[in-house]
PDB file of C-alpha atoms and ligand atoms in Angstrom:
ATOM      1  CA  MET E   1     151.365   6.045  90.622  1.00  0.00           C
ATOM      2  CA  PRO E   2     154.715   4.818  92.058  1.00  0.00           C
ATOM      3  CA  LYS E   3     156.976   7.401  93.732  1.00  0.00           C
ATOM      4  CA  LYS E   4     159.863   8.730  91.613  1.00  0.00           C
ATOM      5  CA  LYS E   5     163.127   6.988  92.511  1.00  0.00           C
ATOM      6  CA  THR E   6     166.038   9.043  93.784  1.00  0.00           C
ATOM      7  CA  ILE E   7     169.738   8.229  93.670  1.00  0.00           C
ATOM      8  CA  LEU E   8     169.362   6.995  97.274  1.00  0.00           C
ATOM      9  CA  ASP E   9     166.697   4.503  96.168  1.00  0.00           C
ATOM     10  CA  LEU E  10     169.057   3.266  93.439  1.00  0.00           C
ATOM     11  CA  HIS E  11     171.810   2.794  96.036  1.00  0.00           C
ATOM     12  CA  LYS E  12     169.365   0.879  98.274  1.00  0.00           C
ATOM     13  CA  MET E  13     168.468  -1.363  95.331  1.00  0.00           C
ATOM     14  CA  LYS E  14     172.148  -2.219  94.850  1.00  0.00           C
ATOM     15  CA  LYS E  15     172.497  -3.048  98.539  1.00  0.00           C
ATOM     16  CA  SER E  16     169.455  -5.321  98.539  1.00  0.00           C
ATOM     17  CA  GLY E  17     170.382  -6.970  95.228  1.00  0.00           C
ATOM     18  CA  GLU E  18     167.309  -5.613  93.417  1.00  0.00           C
ATOM     19  CA  GLN E  19     168.004  -5.224  89.697  1.00  0.00           C
ATOM     20  CA  ALA E  20     167.280  -1.876  88.017  1.00  0.00           C
ATOM     21  CA  ALA E  21     165.745  -1.952  84.519  1.00  0.00           C
ATOM     22  CA  TRP E  22     166.059   1.085  82.297  1.00  0.00           C
ATOM     23  CA  VAL E  23     165.874   2.149  78.683  1.00  0.00           C
ATOM     24  CA  THR E  24     166.607   5.095  76.508  1.00  0.00           C
ATOM     25  CA  ALA E  25     163.753   7.323  75.345  1.00  0.00           C
ATOM     26  CA  TYR E  26     163.808  10.492  73.302  1.00  0.00           C
ATOM     27  CA  ASP E  27     160.174  11.526  72.966  1.00  0.00           C
ATOM     28  CA  PHE E  28     156.988  12.058  74.953  1.00  0.00           C
ATOM     29  CA  PRO E  29     155.109   8.875  73.957  1.00  0.00           C
ATOM     30  CA  THR E  30     158.009   6.462  74.505  1.00  0.00           C
ATOM     31  CA  ALA E  31     158.777   8.084  77.859  1.00  0.00           C
ATOM     32  CA  SER E  32     155.163   7.803  78.962  1.00  0.00           C
ATOM     33  CA  PHE E  33     155.003   4.114  77.954  1.00  0.00           C
ATOM     34  CA  ALA E  34     158.280   3.435  79.795  1.00  0.00           C
ATOM     35  CA  GLU E  35     156.941   5.109  82.941  1.00  0.00           C
ATOM     36  CA  LYS E  36     153.616   3.264  82.655  1.00  0.00           C
ATOM     37  CA  ALA E  37     155.538  -0.018  82.357  1.00  0.00           C
ATOM     38  CA  GLY E  38     157.405   0.741  85.600  1.00  0.00           C
ATOM     39  CA  MET E  39     160.901   1.475  84.282  1.00  0.00           C
ATOM     40  CA  ASP E  40     163.335   2.466  87.068  1.00  0.00           C
ATOM     41  CA  MET E  41     165.180   5.049  84.974  1.00  0.00           C
ATOM     42  CA  ILE E  42     165.157   6.601  81.511  1.00  0.00           C
ATOM     43  CA  LEU E  43     168.273   7.763  79.669  1.00  0.00           C
ATOM     44  CA  VAL E  44     167.864  10.433  77.030  1.00  0.00           C
ATOM     45  CA  GLY E  45     170.951   9.184  75.231  1.00  0.00           C
ATOM     46  CA  ASP E  46     172.917  10.965  72.561  1.00  0.00           C
ATOM     47  CA  SER E  47     172.117   7.790  70.605  1.00  0.00           C
ATOM     48  CA  LEU E  48     169.196   9.987  69.566  1.00  0.00           C
ATOM     49  CA  GLY E  49     171.600  11.123  66.840  1.00  0.00           C
ATOM     50  CA  MET E  50     171.326   7.717  65.188  1.00  0.00           C
ATOM     51  CA  VAL E  51     167.944   6.371  66.173  1.00  0.00           C
ATOM     52  CA  VAL E  52     165.934   9.600  65.905  1.00  0.00           C
ATOM     53  CA  LEU E  53     167.887  12.103  63.802  1.00  0.00           C
ATOM     54  CA  GLY E  54     169.409   9.682  61.278  1.00  0.00           C
ATOM     55  CA  TYR E  55     173.113  10.581  61.746  1.00  0.00           C
ATOM     56  CA  HIS E  56     175.765   7.874  61.406  1.00  0.00           C
ATOM     57  CA  GLY E  57     176.994   8.458  64.965  1.00  0.00           C
ATOM     58  CA  THR E  58     176.597  10.558  68.092  1.00  0.00           C
ATOM     59  CA  VAL E  59     179.236  13.211  67.322  1.00  0.00           C
ATOM     60  CA  PRO E  60     176.925  15.700  65.511  1.00  0.00           C
ATOM     61  CA  VAL E  61     174.410  15.781  68.400  1.00  0.00           C
ATOM     62  CA  THR E  62     174.205  19.213  70.074  1.00  0.00           C
ATOM     63  CA  MET E  63     173.259  20.491  73.523  1.00  0.00           C
ATOM     64  CA  GLU E  64     170.104  21.955  71.951  1.00  0.00           C
ATOM     65  CA  ASP E  65     169.117  18.498  70.590  1.00  0.00           C
ATOM     66  CA  CYS E  66     169.675  16.894  73.992  1.00  0.00           C
ATOM     67  CA  ILE E  67     167.809  19.556  75.970  1.00  0.00           C
ATOM     68  CA  ARG E  68     164.832  19.488  73.599  1.00  0.00           C
ATOM     69  CA  HIS E  69     164.525  15.699  73.834  1.00  0.00           C
ATOM     70  CA  CYS E  70     165.053  15.683  77.620  1.00  0.00           C
ATOM     71  CA  GLN E  71     162.193  18.175  77.947  1.00  0.00           C
ATOM     72  CA  ALA E  72     159.886  15.926  75.928  1.00  0.00           C
ATOM     73  CA  VAL E  73     160.884  12.888  78.001  1.00  0.00           C
ATOM     74  CA  ARG E  74     160.394  14.758  81.275  1.00  0.00           C
ATOM     75  CA  ARG E  75     156.873  15.728  80.173  1.00  0.00           C
ATOM     76  CA  GLY E  76     156.158  12.106  79.261  1.00  0.00           C
ATOM     77  CA  ALA E  77     157.651  10.600  82.417  1.00  0.00           C
ATOM     78  CA  PRO E  78     157.271  13.088  85.284  1.00  0.00           C
ATOM     79  CA  ASN E  79     157.682  10.354  87.915  1.00  0.00           C
ATOM     80  CA  THR E  80     160.747   8.565  86.564  1.00  0.00           C
ATOM     81  CA  PHE E  81     164.449   9.144  87.287  1.00  0.00           C
ATOM     82  CA  VAL E  82     165.653  10.758  84.036  1.00  0.00           C
ATOM     83  CA  ILE E  83     169.289  10.957  82.960  1.00  0.00           C
ATOM     84  CA  GLY E  84     170.484  13.524  80.414  1.00  0.00           C
ATOM     85  CA  ASP E  85     173.415  12.466  78.251  1.00  0.00           C
ATOM     86  CA  MET E  86     176.096  15.107  77.710  1.00  0.00           C
ATOM     87  CA  PRO E  87     176.835  15.306  73.968  1.00  0.00           C
ATOM     88  CA  PHE E  88     180.254  15.438  72.320  1.00  0.00           C
ATOM     89  CA  MET E  89     182.056  18.760  72.982  1.00  0.00           C
ATOM     90  CA  SER E  90     179.735  19.755  75.822  1.00  0.00           C
ATOM     91  CA  TYR E  91     182.337  18.702  78.435  1.00  0.00           C
ATOM     92  CA  GLN E  92     185.578  17.865  76.592  1.00  0.00           C
ATOM     93  CA  VAL E  93     187.073  21.379  76.597  1.00  0.00           C
ATOM     94  CA  SER E  94     187.067  22.416  80.248  1.00  0.00           C
ATOM     95  CA  ASP E  95     185.619  21.792  83.710  1.00  0.00           C
ATOM     96  CA  GLU E  96     183.794  25.150  83.455  1.00  0.00           C
ATOM     97  CA  ASP E  97     182.097  24.144  80.201  1.00  0.00           C
ATOM     98  CA  ALA E  98     181.166  20.800  81.714  1.00  0.00           C
ATOM     99  CA  VAL E  99     179.528  22.371  84.786  1.00  0.00           C
ATOM    100  CA  ARG E 100     177.687  25.006  82.733  1.00  0.00           C
ATOM    101  CA  ASN E 101     176.305  22.445  80.287  1.00  0.00           C
ATOM    102  CA  ALA E 102     175.443  19.916  83.002  1.00  0.00           C
ATOM    103  CA  GLY E 103     173.540  22.685  84.783  1.00  0.00           C
ATOM    104  CA  ARG E 104     171.511  23.413  81.649  1.00  0.00           C
ATOM    105  CA  PHE E 105     170.110  19.866  81.751  1.00  0.00           C
ATOM    106  CA  LEU E 106     168.750  20.517  85.245  1.00  0.00           C
ATOM    107  CA  LYS E 107     167.564  24.082  84.746  1.00  0.00           C
ATOM    108  CA  GLU E 108     165.993  23.648  81.303  1.00  0.00           C
ATOM    109  CA  ALA E 109     164.867  20.015  81.308  1.00  0.00           C
ATOM    110  CA  GLU E 110     164.563  19.078  85.003  1.00  0.00           C
ATOM    111  CA  VAL E 111     166.573  15.857  84.648  1.00  0.00           C
ATOM    112  CA  ASP E 112     167.677  13.997  87.788  1.00  0.00           C
ATOM    113  CA  CYS E 113     171.192  13.140  86.692  1.00  0.00           C
ATOM    114  CA  ILE E 114     173.645  13.694  83.855  1.00  0.00           C
ATOM    115  CA  LYS E 115     175.892  11.112  82.210  1.00  0.00           C
ATOM    116  CA  LEU E 116     179.235  11.669  80.552  1.00  0.00           C
ATOM    117  CA  GLU E 117     181.654   9.297  78.844  1.00  0.00           C
ATOM    118  CA  GLY E 118     185.164   8.468  79.998  1.00  0.00           C
ATOM    119  CA  GLY E 119     187.114   7.348  83.023  1.00  0.00           C
ATOM    120  CA  VAL E 120     190.461   8.635  84.256  1.00  0.00           C
ATOM    121  CA  ARG E 121     190.562  11.379  81.649  1.00  0.00           C
ATOM    122  CA  VAL E 122     187.233  12.964  82.679  1.00  0.00           C
ATOM    123  CA  ALA E 123     187.744  12.628  86.438  1.00  0.00           C
ATOM    124  CA  SER E 124     188.189  16.388  86.909  1.00  0.00           C
ATOM    125  CA  ARG E 125     184.953  17.038  84.948  1.00  0.00           C
ATOM    126  CA  ILE E 126     183.017  14.595  87.156  1.00  0.00           C
ATOM    127  CA  LYS E 127     184.477  16.187  90.282  1.00  0.00           C
ATOM    128  CA  ALA E 128     183.533  19.702  89.140  1.00  0.00           C
ATOM    129  CA  ILE E 129     179.971  18.723  88.180  1.00  0.00           C
ATOM    130  CA  ASN E 130     179.520  16.788  91.426  1.00  0.00           C
ATOM    131  CA  GLU E 131     180.769  19.806  93.404  1.00  0.00           C
ATOM    132  CA  ALA E 132     178.108  21.887  91.670  1.00  0.00           C
ATOM    133  CA  GLY E 133     175.527  19.635  93.346  1.00  0.00           C
ATOM    134  CA  ILE E 134     174.570  17.624  90.273  1.00  0.00           C
ATOM    135  CA  VAL E 135     174.159  13.831  90.299  1.00  0.00           C
ATOM    136  CA  VAL E 136     176.651  12.322  87.841  1.00  0.00           C
ATOM    137  CA  MET E 137     176.611   8.923  86.149  1.00  0.00           C
ATOM    138  CA  GLY E 138     179.915   7.772  84.665  1.00  0.00           C
ATOM    139  CA  HIS E 139     180.106   5.774  81.412  1.00  0.00           C
ATOM    140  CA  ILE E 140     183.131   3.560  80.737  1.00  0.00           C
ATOM    141  CA  GLY E 141     184.173   0.661  78.509  1.00  0.00           C
ATOM    142  CA  LEU E 142     182.995   1.312  74.972  1.00  0.00           C
ATOM    143  CA  THR E 143     182.474   5.057  74.791  1.00  0.00           C
ATOM    144  CA  PRO E 144     180.802   5.833  71.445  1.00  0.00           C
ATOM    145  CA  GLN E 145     181.831   9.513  71.359  1.00  0.00           C
ATOM    146  CA  SER E 146     185.501   8.461  71.220  1.00  0.00           C
ATOM    147  CA  SER E 147     184.974   5.314  69.122  1.00  0.00           C
ATOM    148  CA  GLY E 148     187.429   6.711  66.548  1.00  0.00           C
ATOM    149  CA  GLN E 149     190.237   6.326  69.088  1.00  0.00           C
ATOM    150  CA  LEU E 150     188.965   2.867  70.053  1.00  0.00           C
ATOM    151  CA  GLY E 151     189.069   1.700  66.428  1.00  0.00           C
ATOM    152  CA  GLY E 152     185.277   1.509  66.133  1.00  0.00           C
ATOM    153  CA  HIS E 153     182.383   0.287  68.274  1.00  0.00           C
ATOM    154  CA  LYS E 154     184.436  -2.526  69.811  1.00  0.00           C
ATOM    155  CA  ALA E 155     184.098  -4.383  73.098  1.00  0.00           C
ATOM    156  CA  GLN E 156     186.641  -3.158  75.664  1.00  0.00           C
ATOM    157  CA  GLY E 157     188.743  -4.897  78.315  1.00  0.00           C
ATOM    158  CA  ARG E 158     188.614  -8.315  76.653  1.00  0.00           C
ATOM    159  CA  ASP E 159     191.755  -8.523  74.482  1.00  0.00           C
ATOM    160  CA  ASP E 160     194.316  -8.672  77.279  1.00  0.00           C
ATOM    161  CA  ILE E 161     194.853  -7.994  80.971  1.00  0.00           C
ATOM    162  CA  LYS E 162     196.108  -4.502  80.165  1.00  0.00           C
ATOM    163  CA  GLY E 163     192.707  -3.605  78.712  1.00  0.00           C
ATOM    164  CA  ALA E 164     190.835  -5.054  81.685  1.00  0.00           C
ATOM    165  CA  ARG E 165     193.115  -3.140  84.067  1.00  0.00           C
ATOM    166  CA  ALA E 166     192.355   0.096  82.174  1.00  0.00           C
ATOM    167  CA  VAL E 167     188.604  -0.509  82.586  1.00  0.00           C
ATOM    168  CA  ILE E 168     189.056  -1.124  86.332  1.00  0.00           C
ATOM    169  CA  GLU E 169     191.222   2.014  86.678  1.00  0.00           C
ATOM    170  CA  ASP E 170     188.541   4.030  84.858  1.00  0.00           C
ATOM    171  CA  ALA E 171     185.814   2.694  87.159  1.00  0.00           C
ATOM    172  CA  LEU E 172     187.823   3.555  90.282  1.00  0.00           C
ATOM    173  CA  ALA E 173     188.594   7.054  88.968  1.00  0.00           C
ATOM    174  CA  VAL E 174     184.923   7.710  88.185  1.00  0.00           C
ATOM    175  CA  GLU E 175     183.819   6.624  91.662  1.00  0.00           C
ATOM    176  CA  ALA E 176     186.605   8.560  93.381  1.00  0.00           C
ATOM    177  CA  ALA E 177     185.694  11.713  91.418  1.00  0.00           C
ATOM    178  CA  GLY E 178     182.197  11.649  92.878  1.00  0.00           C
ATOM    179  CA  ALA E 179     179.969   9.885  90.332  1.00  0.00           C
ATOM    180  CA  LEU E 180     177.014   8.343  92.151  1.00  0.00           C
ATOM    181  CA  CYS E 181     176.474   5.535  89.630  1.00  0.00           C
ATOM    182  CA  ILE E 182     178.252   4.167  86.572  1.00  0.00           C
ATOM    183  CA  LEU E 183     177.335   2.580  83.244  1.00  0.00           C
ATOM    184  CA  VAL E 184     179.662  -0.033  81.750  1.00  0.00           C
ATOM    185  CA  GLU E 185     179.327  -0.672  78.024  1.00  0.00           C
ATOM    186  CA  ALA E 186     180.507  -3.725  76.036  1.00  0.00           C
ATOM    187  CA  VAL E 187     182.918  -5.188  78.589  1.00  0.00           C
ATOM    188  CA  PRO E 188     183.246  -8.923  79.443  1.00  0.00           C
ATOM    189  CA  PRO E 189     180.727 -10.036  82.096  1.00  0.00           C
ATOM    190  CA  GLU E 190     183.503 -11.220  84.436  1.00  0.00           C
ATOM    191  CA  VAL E 191     185.005  -7.719  84.548  1.00  0.00           C
ATOM    192  CA  THR E 192     181.604  -6.038  85.026  1.00  0.00           C
ATOM    193  CA  ALA E 193     180.605  -8.440  87.825  1.00  0.00           C
ATOM    194  CA  PHE E 194     183.928  -7.719  89.533  1.00  0.00           C
ATOM    195  CA  LEU E 195     183.303  -3.964  89.257  1.00  0.00           C
ATOM    196  CA  ALA E 196     179.837  -4.377  90.802  1.00  0.00           C
ATOM    197  CA  ARG E 197     181.490  -6.044  93.815  1.00  0.00           C
ATOM    198  CA  LEU E 198     184.412  -3.611  93.957  1.00  0.00           C
ATOM    199  CA  LEU E 199     182.487  -0.325  93.765  1.00  0.00           C
ATOM    200  CA  SER E 200     180.037   0.906  96.341  1.00  0.00           C
ATOM    201  CA  ILE E 201     178.025   2.853  93.728  1.00  0.00           C
ATOM    202  CA  PRO E 202     175.528   1.026  91.453  1.00  0.00           C
ATOM    203  CA  VAL E 203     177.163  -0.464  88.352  1.00  0.00           C
ATOM    204  CA  TYR E 204     174.857  -0.766  85.345  1.00  0.00           C
ATOM    205  CA  SER E 205     175.435  -2.615  82.117  1.00  0.00           C
ATOM    206  CA  ILE E 206     174.697  -2.198  78.466  1.00  0.00           C
ATOM    207  CA  GLY E 207     176.129  -5.204  76.694  1.00  0.00           C
ATOM    208  CA  ALA E 208     178.370  -5.963  79.669  1.00  0.00           C
ATOM    209  CA  GLY E 209     176.623  -8.826  81.447  1.00  0.00           C
ATOM    210  CA  ARG E 210     174.940  -8.910  84.832  1.00  0.00           C
ATOM    211  CA  CYS E 211     175.619  -6.411  87.630  1.00  0.00           C
ATOM    212  CA  ASP E 212     173.236  -3.987  89.401  1.00  0.00           C
ATOM    213  CA  GLY E 213     170.922  -3.354  86.452  1.00  0.00           C
ATOM    214  CA  GLN E 214     170.479  -3.307  82.702  1.00  0.00           C
ATOM    215  CA  LEU E 215     170.063  -0.642  80.041  1.00  0.00           C
ATOM    216  CA  LEU E 216     168.914  -1.192  76.468  1.00  0.00           C
ATOM    217  CA  ILE E 217     168.275   1.307  73.702  1.00  0.00           C
ATOM    218  CA  SER E 218     164.497   1.437  73.333  1.00  0.00           C
ATOM    219  CA  ALA E 219     164.678   1.435  69.530  1.00  0.00           C
ATOM    220  CA  ASP E 220     166.700  -1.810  69.687  1.00  0.00           C
ATOM    221  CA  LEU E 221     164.458  -3.646  72.124  1.00  0.00           C
ATOM    222  CA  LEU E 222     161.327  -2.465  70.304  1.00  0.00           C
ATOM    223  CA  GLY E 223     162.727  -3.431  66.894  1.00  0.00           C
ATOM    224  CA  LYS E 224     162.544   0.132  65.537  1.00  0.00           C
ATOM    225  CA  PHE E 225     166.154   0.587  64.455  1.00  0.00           C
ATOM    226  CA  GLU E 226     167.141  -1.416  61.402  1.00  0.00           C
ATOM    227  CA  ALA E 227     170.622  -0.067  60.525  1.00  0.00           C
ATOM    228  CA  PHE E 228     172.337  -2.575  62.824  1.00  0.00           C
ATOM    229  CA  THR E 229     171.610  -4.614  65.950  1.00  0.00           C
ATOM    230  CA  PRO E 230     174.431  -5.201  68.444  1.00  0.00           C
ATOM    231  CA  LYS E 231     174.989  -8.768  69.701  1.00  0.00           C
ATOM    232  CA  PHE E 232     173.847  -7.859  73.232  1.00  0.00           C
ATOM    233  CA  VAL E 233     170.362  -6.714  72.199  1.00  0.00           C
ATOM    234  CA  LYS E 234     167.292  -8.790  72.924  1.00  0.00           C
ATOM    235  CA  LYS E 235     164.381  -7.731  70.702  1.00  0.00           C
ATOM    236  CA  TYR E 236     161.060  -7.712  72.544  1.00  0.00           C
ATOM    237  CA  ALA E 237     158.942  -6.464  69.626  1.00  0.00           C
ATOM    238  CA  ASN E 238     159.110  -5.733  65.921  1.00  0.00           C
ATOM    239  CA  VAL E 239     157.665  -2.248  65.808  1.00  0.00           C
ATOM    240  CA  ALA E 240     159.313  -1.543  62.425  1.00  0.00           C
ATOM    241  CA  GLU E 241     157.250  -4.356  60.897  1.00  0.00           C
ATOM    242  CA  VAL E 242     154.069  -3.245  62.683  1.00  0.00           C
ATOM    243  CA  GLU E 243     154.542   0.369  61.484  1.00  0.00           C
ATOM    244  CA  THR E 244     155.455  -0.565  57.918  1.00  0.00           C
ATOM    245  CA  ASN E 245     152.476  -2.922  57.627  1.00  0.00           C
ATOM    246  CA  ALA E 246     150.135  -0.272  59.058  1.00  0.00           C
ATOM    247  CA  PHE E 247     151.434   2.306  56.545  1.00  0.00           C
ATOM    248  CA  LYS E 248     151.007  -0.183  53.682  1.00  0.00           C
ATOM    249  CA  ALA E 249     147.429  -0.971  54.739  1.00  0.00           C
ATOM    250  CA  TYR E 250     146.632   2.764  54.911  1.00  0.00           C
ATOM    251  CA  ILE E 251     148.081   3.394  51.427  1.00  0.00           C
ATOM    252  CA  ALA E 252     146.056   0.484  50.054  1.00  0.00           C
ATOM    253  CA  ASP E 253     142.832   1.793  51.686  1.00  0.00           C
ATOM    254  CA  VAL E 254     143.372   5.327  50.333  1.00  0.00           C
ATOM    255  CA  ARG E 255     144.109   4.055  46.833  1.00  0.00           C
ATOM    256  CA  ALA E 256     141.090   1.728  46.894  1.00  0.00           C
ATOM    257  CA  GLY E 257     138.783   4.513  48.129  1.00  0.00           C
ATOM    258  CA  VAL E 258     138.012   2.569  51.300  1.00  0.00           C
ATOM    259  CA  PHE E 259     139.352   5.261  53.624  1.00  0.00           C
ATOM    260  CA  PRO E 260     137.825   7.520  54.861  1.00  0.00           C
ATOM    261  CA  GLY E 261     134.683   5.544  55.644  1.00  0.00           C
ATOM    262  CA  GLU E 262     131.345   6.887  56.845  1.00  0.00           C
ATOM    263  CA  GLU E 263     132.561   6.660  60.462  1.00  0.00           C
ATOM    264  CA  HIS E 264     135.529   8.976  59.778  1.00  0.00           C
ATOM    265  CA  VAL E 265     133.659  12.076  58.500  1.00  0.00           C
ATOM    266  CA  TYR E 266     131.786  15.005  60.084  1.00  0.00           C
ATOM    267  CA  ARG E 267     128.363  15.168  58.363  1.00  0.00           C
ATOM    268  CA  VAL E 268     126.648  18.579  58.046  1.00  0.00           C
ATOM    269  CA  LEU E 269     124.288  19.524  60.868  1.00  0.00           C
ATOM    270  CA  ASP E 270     122.021  21.978  58.993  1.00  0.00           C
ATOM    271  CA  PRO E 271     119.618  20.533  56.391  1.00  0.00           C
ATOM    272  CA  ILE E 272     121.650  19.209  53.434  1.00  0.00           C
ATOM    273  CA  GLU E 273     119.402  21.150  51.000  1.00  0.00           C
ATOM    274  CA  GLU E 274     120.841  24.421  52.334  1.00  0.00           C
ATOM    275  CA  PHE E 275     124.391  23.193  51.643  1.00  0.00           C
ATOM    276  CA  GLN E 276     123.370  22.046  48.170  1.00  0.00           C
ATOM    277  CA  ALA E 277     121.927  25.485  47.486  1.00  0.00           C
ATOM    278  CA  LEU E 278     125.226  27.038  48.625  1.00  0.00           C
ATOM    279  CA  PHE E 279     127.213  24.771  46.281  1.00  0.00           C
ATOM    280  CA  ALA E 280     124.825  25.610  43.422  1.00  0.00           C
ATOM    281  CA  GLU E 281     125.334  29.336  44.080  1.00  0.00           C
ATOM    282  CA  TYR E 282     129.123  28.981  43.677  1.00  0.00           C
ATOM    283  CA  SER E 283     128.909  26.533  40.754  1.00  0.00           C
ATOM    284  CA  SER E 284     126.867  29.043  38.702  1.00  0.00           C
ATOM    285  CA  LYS E 285     129.390  31.891  39.228  1.00  0.00           C
TER     286      LYS E 285
HETATM  287  O1  LIG K   1     173.402   7.463  74.077  1.00  0.00           O
HETATM  288  C1  LIG K   1     173.130   6.379  74.565  1.00  0.00           C
HETATM  289  O2  LIG K   1     172.060   5.803  74.360  1.00  0.00           O
HETATM  290  C2  LIG K   1     174.153   5.773  75.400  1.00  0.00           C
HETATM  291  C3  LIG K   1     174.140   4.284  75.456  1.00  0.00           C
HETATM  292  C4  LIG K   1     174.824   3.734  74.264  1.00  0.00           C
HETATM  293  C5  LIG K   1     174.791   3.806  76.687  1.00  0.00           C
HETATM  294  O3  LIG K   1     174.981   6.435  75.926  1.00  0.00           O
END
């Protein structure tokens, strides 16, 4: 069993140019498969709102949802660096709220790190959480919780130099506030690669090209989420097809009387005549 990585190991990987591979997971089995496969980190993303709970976005996701799913993931992947994602309204109101809610992830779900969205505007939150002794990952570029303000789930920092400058300013603010790593979402690869050189903390990408490591949503890479597939996703399996075909085969077997077969039942252990006598007793009542 490989040793669980710490934030120091992730920093060493950046220094040596070793890429980190990580995915989201929300449940015990997926987390255990990710750990078995050798994933460097697991994010319990608030994307659980869409891919697990069936909401249209991440906004309805609560602290209780996140804690419950982090607990399941921690049980499934006890030796993997787990990141808890702070849901909408768990850190937007005040630094105090942010610290209290970040602390819940550690106390109740034993995560290794928390992630929150935003750059310059959440710098004081990052600073406060960091000062409480909690490892913070920043998340800049496309920030789904504020996608309304961004005009939808749109790539950031690509339309003009002003946008790219804003992404760079956000990255610098996040690092200066004390985040120990940062995720960049849906930003041009040139900007992300520049950030990876500029910052001393690891810079990870989801849909933002190559840097210090890559994140994908497990439901996307496994082919389990059919509502939409972003351009940056590479599908490594079609689990939706496998599951649907398995369900169809089961329905067909049940309807045809093929399932359960002899191998799926628990035959009586006492002589069958005694059971038949019991049935006869009740049938004659
Ligand atoms: O919730 C999540 O899975 C995320 C990714 C979109 C980066 O935050």
